[in-house]
XYZ file of C-alpha atoms in Angstrom:
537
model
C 47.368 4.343 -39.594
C 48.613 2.659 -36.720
C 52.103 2.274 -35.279
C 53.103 -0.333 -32.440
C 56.171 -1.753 -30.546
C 56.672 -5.184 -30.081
C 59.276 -5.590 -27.198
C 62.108 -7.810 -27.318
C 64.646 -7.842 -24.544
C 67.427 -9.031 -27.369
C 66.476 -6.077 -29.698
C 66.351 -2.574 -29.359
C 63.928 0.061 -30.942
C 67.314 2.208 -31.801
C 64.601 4.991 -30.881
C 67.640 7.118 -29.675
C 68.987 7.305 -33.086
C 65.638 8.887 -35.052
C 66.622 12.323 -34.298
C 69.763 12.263 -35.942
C 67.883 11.472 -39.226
C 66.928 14.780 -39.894
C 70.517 15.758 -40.640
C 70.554 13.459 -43.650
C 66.779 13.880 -44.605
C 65.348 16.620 -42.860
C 63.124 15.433 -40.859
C 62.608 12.122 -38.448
C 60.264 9.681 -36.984
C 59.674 12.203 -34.029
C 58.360 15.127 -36.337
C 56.614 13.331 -38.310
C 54.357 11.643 -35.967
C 54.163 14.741 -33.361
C 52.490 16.528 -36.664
C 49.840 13.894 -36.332
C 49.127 14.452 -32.763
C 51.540 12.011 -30.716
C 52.738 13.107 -27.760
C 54.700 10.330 -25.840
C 56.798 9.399 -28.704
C 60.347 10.597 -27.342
C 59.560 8.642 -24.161
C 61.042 5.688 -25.807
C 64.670 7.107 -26.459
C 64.633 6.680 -22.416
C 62.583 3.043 -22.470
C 63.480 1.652 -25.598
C 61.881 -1.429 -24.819
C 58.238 0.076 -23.658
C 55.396 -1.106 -25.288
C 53.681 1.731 -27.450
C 50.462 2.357 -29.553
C 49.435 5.338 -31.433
C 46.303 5.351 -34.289
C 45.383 8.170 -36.005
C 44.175 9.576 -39.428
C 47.142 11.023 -41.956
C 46.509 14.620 -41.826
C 43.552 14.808 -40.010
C 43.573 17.326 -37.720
C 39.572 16.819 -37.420
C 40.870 12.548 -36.218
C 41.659 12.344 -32.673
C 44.211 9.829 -32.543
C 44.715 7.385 -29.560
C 48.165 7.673 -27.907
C 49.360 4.717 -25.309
C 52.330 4.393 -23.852
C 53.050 2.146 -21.015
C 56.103 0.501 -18.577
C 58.923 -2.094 -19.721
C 57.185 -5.563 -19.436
C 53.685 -4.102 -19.051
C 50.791 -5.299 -21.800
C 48.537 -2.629 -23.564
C 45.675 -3.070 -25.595
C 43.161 -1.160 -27.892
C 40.878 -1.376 -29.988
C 38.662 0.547 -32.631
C 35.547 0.461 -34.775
C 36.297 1.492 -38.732
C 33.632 2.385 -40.730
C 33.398 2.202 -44.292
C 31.879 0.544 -47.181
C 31.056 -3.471 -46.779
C 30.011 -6.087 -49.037
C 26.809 -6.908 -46.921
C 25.455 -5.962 -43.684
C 22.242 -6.799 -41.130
C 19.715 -4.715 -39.586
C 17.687 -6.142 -36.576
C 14.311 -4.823 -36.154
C 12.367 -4.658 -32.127
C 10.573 -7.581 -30.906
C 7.141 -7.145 -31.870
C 4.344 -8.601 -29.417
C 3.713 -10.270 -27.297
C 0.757 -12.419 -29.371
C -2.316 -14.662 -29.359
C -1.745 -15.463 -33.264
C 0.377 -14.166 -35.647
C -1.152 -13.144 -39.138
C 1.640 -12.279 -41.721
C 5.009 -10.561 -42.128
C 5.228 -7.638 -45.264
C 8.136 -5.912 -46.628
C 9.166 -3.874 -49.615
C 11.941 -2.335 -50.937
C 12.320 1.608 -51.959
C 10.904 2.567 -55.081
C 13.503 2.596 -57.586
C 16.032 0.083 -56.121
C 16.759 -2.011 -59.017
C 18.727 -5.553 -58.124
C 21.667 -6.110 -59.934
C 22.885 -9.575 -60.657
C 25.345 -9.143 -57.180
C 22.977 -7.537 -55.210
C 21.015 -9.985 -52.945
C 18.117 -8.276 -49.981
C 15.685 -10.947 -48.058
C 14.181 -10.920 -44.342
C 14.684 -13.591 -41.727
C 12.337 -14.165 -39.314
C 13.501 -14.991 -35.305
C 10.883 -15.972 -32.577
C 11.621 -15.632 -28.921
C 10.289 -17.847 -26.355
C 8.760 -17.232 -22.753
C 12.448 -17.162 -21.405
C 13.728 -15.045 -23.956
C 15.605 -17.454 -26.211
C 15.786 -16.269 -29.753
C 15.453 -19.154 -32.261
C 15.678 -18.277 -36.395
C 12.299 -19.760 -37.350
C 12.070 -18.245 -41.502
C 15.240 -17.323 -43.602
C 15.514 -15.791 -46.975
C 12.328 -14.682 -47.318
C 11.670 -11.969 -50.556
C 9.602 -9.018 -50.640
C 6.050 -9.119 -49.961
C 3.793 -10.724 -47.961
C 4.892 -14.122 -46.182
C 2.576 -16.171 -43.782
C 2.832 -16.306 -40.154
C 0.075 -18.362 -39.207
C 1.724 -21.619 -38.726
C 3.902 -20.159 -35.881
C 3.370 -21.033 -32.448
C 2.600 -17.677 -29.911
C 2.018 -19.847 -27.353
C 5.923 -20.851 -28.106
C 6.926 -17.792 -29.766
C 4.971 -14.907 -28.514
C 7.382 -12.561 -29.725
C 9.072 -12.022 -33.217
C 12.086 -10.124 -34.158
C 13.010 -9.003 -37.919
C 16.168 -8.961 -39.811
C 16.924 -7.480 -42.951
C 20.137 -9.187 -44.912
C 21.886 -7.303 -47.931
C 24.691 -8.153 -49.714
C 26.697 -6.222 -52.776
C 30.026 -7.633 -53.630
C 30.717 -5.146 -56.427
C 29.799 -1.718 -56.042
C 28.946 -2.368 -52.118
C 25.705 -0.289 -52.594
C 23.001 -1.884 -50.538
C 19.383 -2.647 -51.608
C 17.742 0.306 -49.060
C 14.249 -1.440 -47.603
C 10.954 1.055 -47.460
C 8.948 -1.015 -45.026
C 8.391 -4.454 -42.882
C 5.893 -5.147 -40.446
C 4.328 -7.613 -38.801
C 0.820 -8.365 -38.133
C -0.711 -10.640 -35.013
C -3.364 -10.423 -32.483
C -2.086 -8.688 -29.390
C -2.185 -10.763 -25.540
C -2.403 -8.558 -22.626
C 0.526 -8.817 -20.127
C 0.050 -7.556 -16.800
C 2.748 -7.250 -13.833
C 3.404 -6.731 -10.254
C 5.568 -3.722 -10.813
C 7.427 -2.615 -7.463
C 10.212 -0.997 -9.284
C 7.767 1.222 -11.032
C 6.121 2.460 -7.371
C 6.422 1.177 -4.515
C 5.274 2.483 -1.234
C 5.278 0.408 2.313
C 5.489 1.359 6.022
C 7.753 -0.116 8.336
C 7.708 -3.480 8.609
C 6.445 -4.036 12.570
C 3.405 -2.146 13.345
C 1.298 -1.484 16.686
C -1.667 -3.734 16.511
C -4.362 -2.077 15.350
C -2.672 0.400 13.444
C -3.590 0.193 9.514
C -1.561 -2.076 7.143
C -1.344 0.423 3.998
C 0.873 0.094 1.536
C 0.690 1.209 -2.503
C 2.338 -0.903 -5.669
C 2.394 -0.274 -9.420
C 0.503 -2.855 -11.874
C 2.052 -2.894 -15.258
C 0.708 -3.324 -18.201
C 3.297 -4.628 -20.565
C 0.922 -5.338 -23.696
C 0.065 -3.011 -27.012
C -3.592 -2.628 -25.574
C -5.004 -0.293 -22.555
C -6.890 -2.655 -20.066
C -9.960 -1.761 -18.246
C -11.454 -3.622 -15.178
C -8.345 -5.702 -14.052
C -8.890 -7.094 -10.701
C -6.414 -7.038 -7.854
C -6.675 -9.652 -5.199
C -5.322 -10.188 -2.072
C -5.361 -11.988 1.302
C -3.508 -12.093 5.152
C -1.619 -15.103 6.007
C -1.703 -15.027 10.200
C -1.132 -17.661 12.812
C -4.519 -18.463 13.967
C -6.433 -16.621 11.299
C -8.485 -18.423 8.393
C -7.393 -16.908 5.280
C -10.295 -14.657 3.488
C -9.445 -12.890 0.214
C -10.591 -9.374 -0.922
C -10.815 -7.861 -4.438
C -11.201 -4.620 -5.883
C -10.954 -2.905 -9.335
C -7.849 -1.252 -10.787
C -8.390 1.771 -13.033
C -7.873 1.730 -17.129
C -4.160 1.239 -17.666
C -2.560 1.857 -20.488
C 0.102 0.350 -22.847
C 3.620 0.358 -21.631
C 2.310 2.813 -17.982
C 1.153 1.767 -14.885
C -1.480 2.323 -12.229
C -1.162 1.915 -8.409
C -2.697 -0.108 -6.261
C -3.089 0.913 -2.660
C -3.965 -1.774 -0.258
C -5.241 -1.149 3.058
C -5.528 -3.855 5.754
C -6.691 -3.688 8.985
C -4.840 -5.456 11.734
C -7.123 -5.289 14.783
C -6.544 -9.113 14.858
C -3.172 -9.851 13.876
C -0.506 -9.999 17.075
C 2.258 -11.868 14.935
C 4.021 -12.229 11.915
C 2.236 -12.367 8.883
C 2.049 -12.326 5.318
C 0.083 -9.901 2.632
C -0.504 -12.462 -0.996
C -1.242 -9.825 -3.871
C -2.257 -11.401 -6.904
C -3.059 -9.474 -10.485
C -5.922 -11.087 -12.626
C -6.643 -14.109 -10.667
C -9.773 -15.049 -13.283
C -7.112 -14.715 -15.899
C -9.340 -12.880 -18.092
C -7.644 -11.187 -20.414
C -5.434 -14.465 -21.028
C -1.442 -13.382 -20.631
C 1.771 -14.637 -21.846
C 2.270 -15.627 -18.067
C 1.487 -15.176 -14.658
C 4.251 -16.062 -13.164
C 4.783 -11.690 -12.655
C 1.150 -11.696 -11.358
C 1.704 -12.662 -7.906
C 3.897 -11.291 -5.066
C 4.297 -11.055 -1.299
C 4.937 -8.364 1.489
C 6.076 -9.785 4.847
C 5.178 -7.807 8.207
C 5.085 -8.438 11.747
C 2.137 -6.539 14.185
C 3.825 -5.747 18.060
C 0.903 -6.915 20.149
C -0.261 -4.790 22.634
C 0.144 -6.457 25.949
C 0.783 -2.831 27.877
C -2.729 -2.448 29.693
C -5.127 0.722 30.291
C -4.856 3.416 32.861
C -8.085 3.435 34.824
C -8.757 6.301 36.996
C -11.854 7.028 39.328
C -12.505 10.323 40.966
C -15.533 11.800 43.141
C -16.685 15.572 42.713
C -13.414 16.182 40.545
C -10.693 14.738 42.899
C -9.368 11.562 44.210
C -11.237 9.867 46.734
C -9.405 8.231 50.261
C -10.654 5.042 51.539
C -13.529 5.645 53.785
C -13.896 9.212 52.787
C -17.526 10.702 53.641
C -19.217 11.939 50.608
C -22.249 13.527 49.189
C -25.492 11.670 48.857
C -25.658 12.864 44.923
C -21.622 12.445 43.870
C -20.342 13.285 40.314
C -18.253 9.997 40.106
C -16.102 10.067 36.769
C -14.490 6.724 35.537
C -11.969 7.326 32.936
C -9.846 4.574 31.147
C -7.153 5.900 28.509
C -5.141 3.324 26.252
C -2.081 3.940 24.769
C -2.796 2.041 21.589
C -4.215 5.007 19.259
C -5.505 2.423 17.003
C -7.612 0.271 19.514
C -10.304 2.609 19.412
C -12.442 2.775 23.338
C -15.371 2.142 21.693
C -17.500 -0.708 23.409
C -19.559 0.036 26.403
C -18.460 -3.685 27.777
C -14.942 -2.210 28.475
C -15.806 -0.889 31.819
C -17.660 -2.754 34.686
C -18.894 -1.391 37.382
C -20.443 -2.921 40.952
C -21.559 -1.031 43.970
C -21.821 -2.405 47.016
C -24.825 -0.544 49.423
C -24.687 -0.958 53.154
C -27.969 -2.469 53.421
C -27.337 -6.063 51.473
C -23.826 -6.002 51.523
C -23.741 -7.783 48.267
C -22.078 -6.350 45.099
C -24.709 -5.238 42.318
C -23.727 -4.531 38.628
C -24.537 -1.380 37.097
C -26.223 -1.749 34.133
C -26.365 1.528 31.606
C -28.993 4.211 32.471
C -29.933 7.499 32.801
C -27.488 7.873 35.757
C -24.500 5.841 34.409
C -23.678 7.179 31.008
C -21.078 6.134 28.825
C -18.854 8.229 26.045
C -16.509 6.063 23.493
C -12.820 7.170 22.460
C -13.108 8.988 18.797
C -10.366 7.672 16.457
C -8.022 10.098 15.795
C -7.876 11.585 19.409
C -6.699 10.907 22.956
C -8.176 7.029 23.234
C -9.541 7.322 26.366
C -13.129 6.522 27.215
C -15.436 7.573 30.140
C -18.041 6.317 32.152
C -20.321 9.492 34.049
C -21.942 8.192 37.207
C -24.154 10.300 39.181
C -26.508 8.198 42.183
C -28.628 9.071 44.363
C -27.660 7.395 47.583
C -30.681 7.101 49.650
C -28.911 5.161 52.506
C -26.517 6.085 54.752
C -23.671 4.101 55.326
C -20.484 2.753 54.012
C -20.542 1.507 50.187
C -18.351 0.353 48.305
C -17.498 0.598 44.435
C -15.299 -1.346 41.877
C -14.455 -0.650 38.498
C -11.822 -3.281 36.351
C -11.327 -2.067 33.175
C -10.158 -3.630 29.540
C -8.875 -2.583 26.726
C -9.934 -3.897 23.117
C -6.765 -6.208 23.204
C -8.094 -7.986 26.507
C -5.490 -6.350 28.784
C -6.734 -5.513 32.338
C -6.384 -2.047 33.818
C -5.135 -4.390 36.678
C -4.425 -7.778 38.429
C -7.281 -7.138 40.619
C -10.589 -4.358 40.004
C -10.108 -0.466 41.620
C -12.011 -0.835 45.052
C -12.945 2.006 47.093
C -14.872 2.542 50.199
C -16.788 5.899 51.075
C -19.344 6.943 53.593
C -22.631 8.864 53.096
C -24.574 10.654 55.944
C -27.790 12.781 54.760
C -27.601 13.768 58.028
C -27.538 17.985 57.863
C -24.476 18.641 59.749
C -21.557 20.543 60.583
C -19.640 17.765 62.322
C -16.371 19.296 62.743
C -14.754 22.903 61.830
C -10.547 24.263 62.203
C -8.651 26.930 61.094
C -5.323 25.313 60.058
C -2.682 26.716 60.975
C -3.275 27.874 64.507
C -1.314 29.973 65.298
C -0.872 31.517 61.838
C 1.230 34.318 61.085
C 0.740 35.075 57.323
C -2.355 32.479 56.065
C -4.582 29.977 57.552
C -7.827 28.205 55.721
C -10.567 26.194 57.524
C -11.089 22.653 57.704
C -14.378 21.004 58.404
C -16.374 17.921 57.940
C -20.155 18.209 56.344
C -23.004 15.709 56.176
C -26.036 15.880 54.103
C -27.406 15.394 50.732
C -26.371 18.488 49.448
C -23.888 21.648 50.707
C -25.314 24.772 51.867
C -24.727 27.190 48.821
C -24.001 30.209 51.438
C -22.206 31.047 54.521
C -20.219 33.132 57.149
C -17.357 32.609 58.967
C -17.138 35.877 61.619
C -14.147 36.138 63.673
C -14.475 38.671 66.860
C -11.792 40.328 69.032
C -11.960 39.306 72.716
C -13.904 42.063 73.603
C -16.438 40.756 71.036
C -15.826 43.272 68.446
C -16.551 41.965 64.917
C -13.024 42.110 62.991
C -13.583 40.525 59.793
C -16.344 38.189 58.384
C -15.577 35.992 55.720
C -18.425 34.138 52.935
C -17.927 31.336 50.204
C -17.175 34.877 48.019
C -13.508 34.526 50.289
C -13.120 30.827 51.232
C -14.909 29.089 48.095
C -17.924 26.777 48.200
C -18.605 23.977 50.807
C -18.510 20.095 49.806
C -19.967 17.070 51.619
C -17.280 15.504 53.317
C -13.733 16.216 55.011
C -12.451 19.228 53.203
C -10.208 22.380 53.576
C -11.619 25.448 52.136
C -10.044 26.969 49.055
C -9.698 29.704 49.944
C -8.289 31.788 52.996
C -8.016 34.566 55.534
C -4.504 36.530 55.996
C -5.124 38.057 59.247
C -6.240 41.753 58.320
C -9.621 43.731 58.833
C -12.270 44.858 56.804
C -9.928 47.762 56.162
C -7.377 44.999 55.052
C -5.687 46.607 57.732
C -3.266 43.790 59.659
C -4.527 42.897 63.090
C -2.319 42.461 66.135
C -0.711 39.357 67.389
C -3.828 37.881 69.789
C -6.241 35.357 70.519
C -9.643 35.883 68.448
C -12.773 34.375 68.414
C -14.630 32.834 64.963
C -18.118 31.643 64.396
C -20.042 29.791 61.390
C -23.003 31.359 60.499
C -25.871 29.835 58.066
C -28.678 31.266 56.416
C -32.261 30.320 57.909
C -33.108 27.729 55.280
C -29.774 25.499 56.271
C -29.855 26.839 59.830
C -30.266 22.430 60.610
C -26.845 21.834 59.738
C -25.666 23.831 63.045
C -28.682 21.807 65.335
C -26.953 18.324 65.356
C -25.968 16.996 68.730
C -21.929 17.033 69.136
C -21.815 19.274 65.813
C -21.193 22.699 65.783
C -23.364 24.394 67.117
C -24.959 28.210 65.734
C -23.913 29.718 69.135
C -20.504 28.142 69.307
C -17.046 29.879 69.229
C -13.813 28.809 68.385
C -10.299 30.080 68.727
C -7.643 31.388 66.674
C -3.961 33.016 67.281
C -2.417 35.447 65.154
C 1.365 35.155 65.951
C 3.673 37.172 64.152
C-alpha cells in the first residue's frame, strides 16, 4: 500500500483532527499506520502541508516499509520494484565471441512444457559490432537449430541471445532447457596496463637501464602460444631499430607480462618506447587498434665530468718534487655515473716527457703501464698502474687527461706534473724538525738514488760524546727517494726511556756497508758528520 500528500496551500490535511477519531471509532489514522511501521506520521499535525510518503506491506511485519517525510514546499520522490506474476517477460543471454564465422544457434525447451494456445516462447538473435552497438539481426526464431552462417563476424563478431515468453492467461512461462551458439573463435590480444603495470621514474641518468613490465591480454576463448612483442626507441638523433621477443602461453581471459629492458647508453634526451603486440598479425584479431601503445621518458645526460687523480709512491706529488728512479705512479679516474661503466682502455692517456728529447711521448699499454676497468655494480672508477724505470736523470714531465664514456673531460686542460730523478746515491740533506723540541721532533732529509737504503741509524750523543739513544727505520719508518719527513719520531728520552735533560746533543746517520755510497757524495752528508739538536723543556 502506499499513502502520499499532495500539498495545497488552499487546503489542509485536517491531520490535527485524526486523533479525535478514536473516540467515535476506536481507533485513527495514527494507530493504524504506526502498526505498520510509520514513524513520522504525527509530524504533520505540526506541518500540515509537508509532503509525505510511506509504502509498506498490510501486516507484514517481515516488509520493511519506506517512510519519507520532508519540509513545507520541498519535493520527495521514491520509487520501488514489485514483483509478481507477468504476462511475458525477456531473458538476455552473454555476448558470445568474439568470431571468425558463426555456425548455428540451438535451443530447446524443458521436457514436458506443453504450449498452450496463449503461450508463445521464441529466441531473437542481436549482433554487436566492433564499437559495441547492438543491432537485432533474427527475431522469432522456434526451437531448434537455426543458421548462422550468413552473418557477418567481420561486422558482428559478437552475438547476444534473448529468450521472449509470453502467457496472457495463467501467466506461467514456457521454462527454456538450453541455447547455445556455435562459431569459430578469433584471438584478441591487448596492451593491458590496468592489468600490471610496472615503470620507473620517468627521467633517468644516462646509462642507467630503461626497464619497465606490462600485462598482454588475451581477451579470446583460446590460450595463445608464441605471440610476439615488439618494440622500438624513438630518440633525437637515433635511427629507429626494432627488437622482438616471445611472450609465454597465455591463456583465455589472464594475462602474461612483458618486461622490457632498454639500454640507454645513447639516449641524452627525450624519447619514446613504441610497444606493439602481434605485429605479423598472426593469429588474425577482431582489432589492433589495443595492440599498440607508448611510454614517454626523458634520459638526464651526463655532462658532470670524471675525477682524475695521480699520485707517486702512495701520495700526492709537488711540482718539481725529486723522486725515485723506479716510482709506483697510480692514475685513478672515478665517474659518478654508476651506469657508464670505466671500461675502455682509451679513457686514459698518458705522455711523458724525458729530459733528454724534451718532446712528449705516448704511453702505449705494456708490461709497465697496466690498466684495470670499473666492474658494473661497484665504485666506477678505473685505474691505470705505472711503474718506469727512469734511466736518466733529470726533470720529466707527465700528463694524464682523462674521459669518461659520455665524452666529458676530467678537465679543460690534461693533469701536468713535473718531478726530478737523481740515481745519484745520496744523502743530500738531513734535519730534525723541530729544533729545539720539547716533547717530539722527526727528521727531514732529501735522498737520491734508484732505490732507498732498506736500513739505518740515526745516533744522537751527549756533548761529552756519550751515546744517548740510537734510533733505526724499526723507530722512524722506512726511507723514500726524495724530500721526506720520517714517520716516525724521537721524544727526547734514553734507551732507558728515561727523559734527558734540557741540552744541546749531537746526532749522526749511520748506513750499513753495502749503502755506505750514499754518505760519500760531495756537499752530502757525510758518514763522519754531526749535527745538532736542543732539547728545551
Amino acid at each position: 500500500m502506499l499513502l502520499f500528500t499532495v500539498s495545497d496551500n488552499n487546503r489542509s490535511l485536517q491531520a490535527g483532527t485524526w486523533a479525535q477519531d478514536s473516540a467515535a471509532l476506536g481507533k485513527n489514522l495514527f494507530s493504524l499506520l504506526e502498526r505498520q511501521g510509520a514513524r513520522q506520521i504525527r509530524a504533520l499535525t505540526a506541518a500540515p502541508f509537508s509532503p509525505y510518503i510511506f509504502f509498506f506491506r498490510k501486516n507484514r511485519p517481515d516488509f520493511l516499509p519506506t517512510e519519507i517525510a520532508g519540509q513545507p514546499e520541498e519535493l520527495i520522490s521514491a520509487s520501488w520494484t514489485l514483483e509478481g506474476p507477468l504476462p511475458s517477460g525477456t531473458a538476455t543471454s552473454p555476448a558470445a565471441g568474439p568470431a571468425r564465422q558463426w555456425s548455428f544457434l540451438e535451443w530447446g525447451l524443458k521436457p514436458g512444457e506443453i504450449p498452450s494456445p496463449a503461450d508463445q516462447a521464441s529466441v531473437a538473435v542481436i549482433g554487436i559490432n566492433p564499437q559495441g552497438l547492438e543491432t537485432r539481426l533474427l527475431e522469432s526464431l522456434p526451437p531448434g537449430k537455426t543458421d548462422l552462417s550468413a552473418i557477418d563476424a567481420s561486422a558482428f563478431p559478437k552475438l547476444k541471445l534473448e529468450y521472449r515468453t509470453a502467457d496472457s492467461l495463467a501467466r506461467t512461462p514456457l521454462q527454456p532447457a538450453f541455447w547455445g551458439i556455435a562459431y569459430q573463435p578469433v584471438a584478441e590480444l591487448a596492451l593491458d596496463p590496468a592489468r600490471f603495470w610496472k615503470a620507473p621514474a620517468d627521467t633517468l641518468a644516462q646509462g642507467e637501464p630503461l626497464r619497465f613490465e606490462t600485462a598482454i591480454s588475451n581477451l579470446g576463448p583460446e590460450a595463445l602460444d608464441g605471440i610476439t612483442l615488439e618494440y622500438s626507441v624513438l630518440a633525437p638523433g637515433l635511427p629507429r631499430e626494432s627488437k622482438k621477443q616471445k611472450l609465454p602461453r597465455i591463456m583465455p581471459d589472464s594475462f602474461a607480462v612483458a618486461t622490457l629492458e632498454i639500454p640507454t647508453t645513447a639516449l641524452s634526451a627525450p624519447s619514446q618506447v613504441f610497444v606493439e603486440v602481434n605485429p605479423e598479425k598472426d593469429p588474425e584479431e577482431i582489432t589492433y587498434d589495443n595492440n599498440q601503445g607508448q611510454f614517454a621518458f626523458d634520459i638526464r645526460k651526463d655532462e658532470i665530468p670524471p675525477v682524475l687523480h695521480v699520485t707517486f709512491d702512495g701520495r700526492t706529488l709537488l711540482h718539481g718534487e725529486l723522486i725515485s728512479a723506479q716510482p709506483a705512479i697510480q692514475i685513478r679516474l672515478r665517474d659518478e655515473n654508476p651506469y657508464l661503466v670505466l671500461a675502455d682502455t682509451s679513457l686514459l692517456e698518458v705522455t711523458l716527457t724525458p729530459p733528454s728529447s724534451g718532446k712528449p711521448e705516448r704511453l702505449s699499454y705494456r708490461s709497465d703501464l697496466e690498466f684495470e676497468a670499473a666492474t658494473a655494480g661497484t665504485r666506477n672508477e678505473a685505474q691505470i698502474w705505472y711503474r718506469p724505470t727512469l734511466t736518466e736523470s733529470g726533470r720529466y714531465a707527465l700528463e694524464v687527461q682523462g674521459r669518461d664514456a659520455s665524452g666529458n673531460k676530467s678537465g679543460a686542460l690534461s693533469y701536468r706534473v713535473e718531478f726530478e730523478v737523481d740515481r745519484t746515491k745520496a744523502l743530500r740533506e738531513l734535519v730534525n724538525y723541530p729544533n729545539p723540541f720539547s716533547t717530539y721532533t722527526r727528521f727531514a732529509y732529501l735522498l737520491s738514488g734508484d732505490e732507498a737504503p732498506a736500513r739505518y741509524r740515526i745516533r744522537i750523543y751527549s756533548v761529552s760524546g756519550r751515546i744517548v739513544k740510537e734510533l733505526t727505520e724499526a723507530d722512524l719508518g722506512p726511507l723514500q727517494i726524495g724530500k721526506h719527513l720520517t714517520h716516525g719520531g724521537w721524544d727526547g728520552t734514553d734507551d732507558f726511556s728515561q727523559p734527558l735533560a734540557n741540552g744541546v746533543y749531537l746526532y749522526q746517520f749511520l748506513l750499513d756497508d753495502e749503502n755506505a755510497e750514499f754518505l760519500k757524495q760531495p756537499g752530502g752528508v757525510g758518514k763522519n758528520q754531526f749535527h745538532k739538536l736542543v732539547i728545551l723543556r
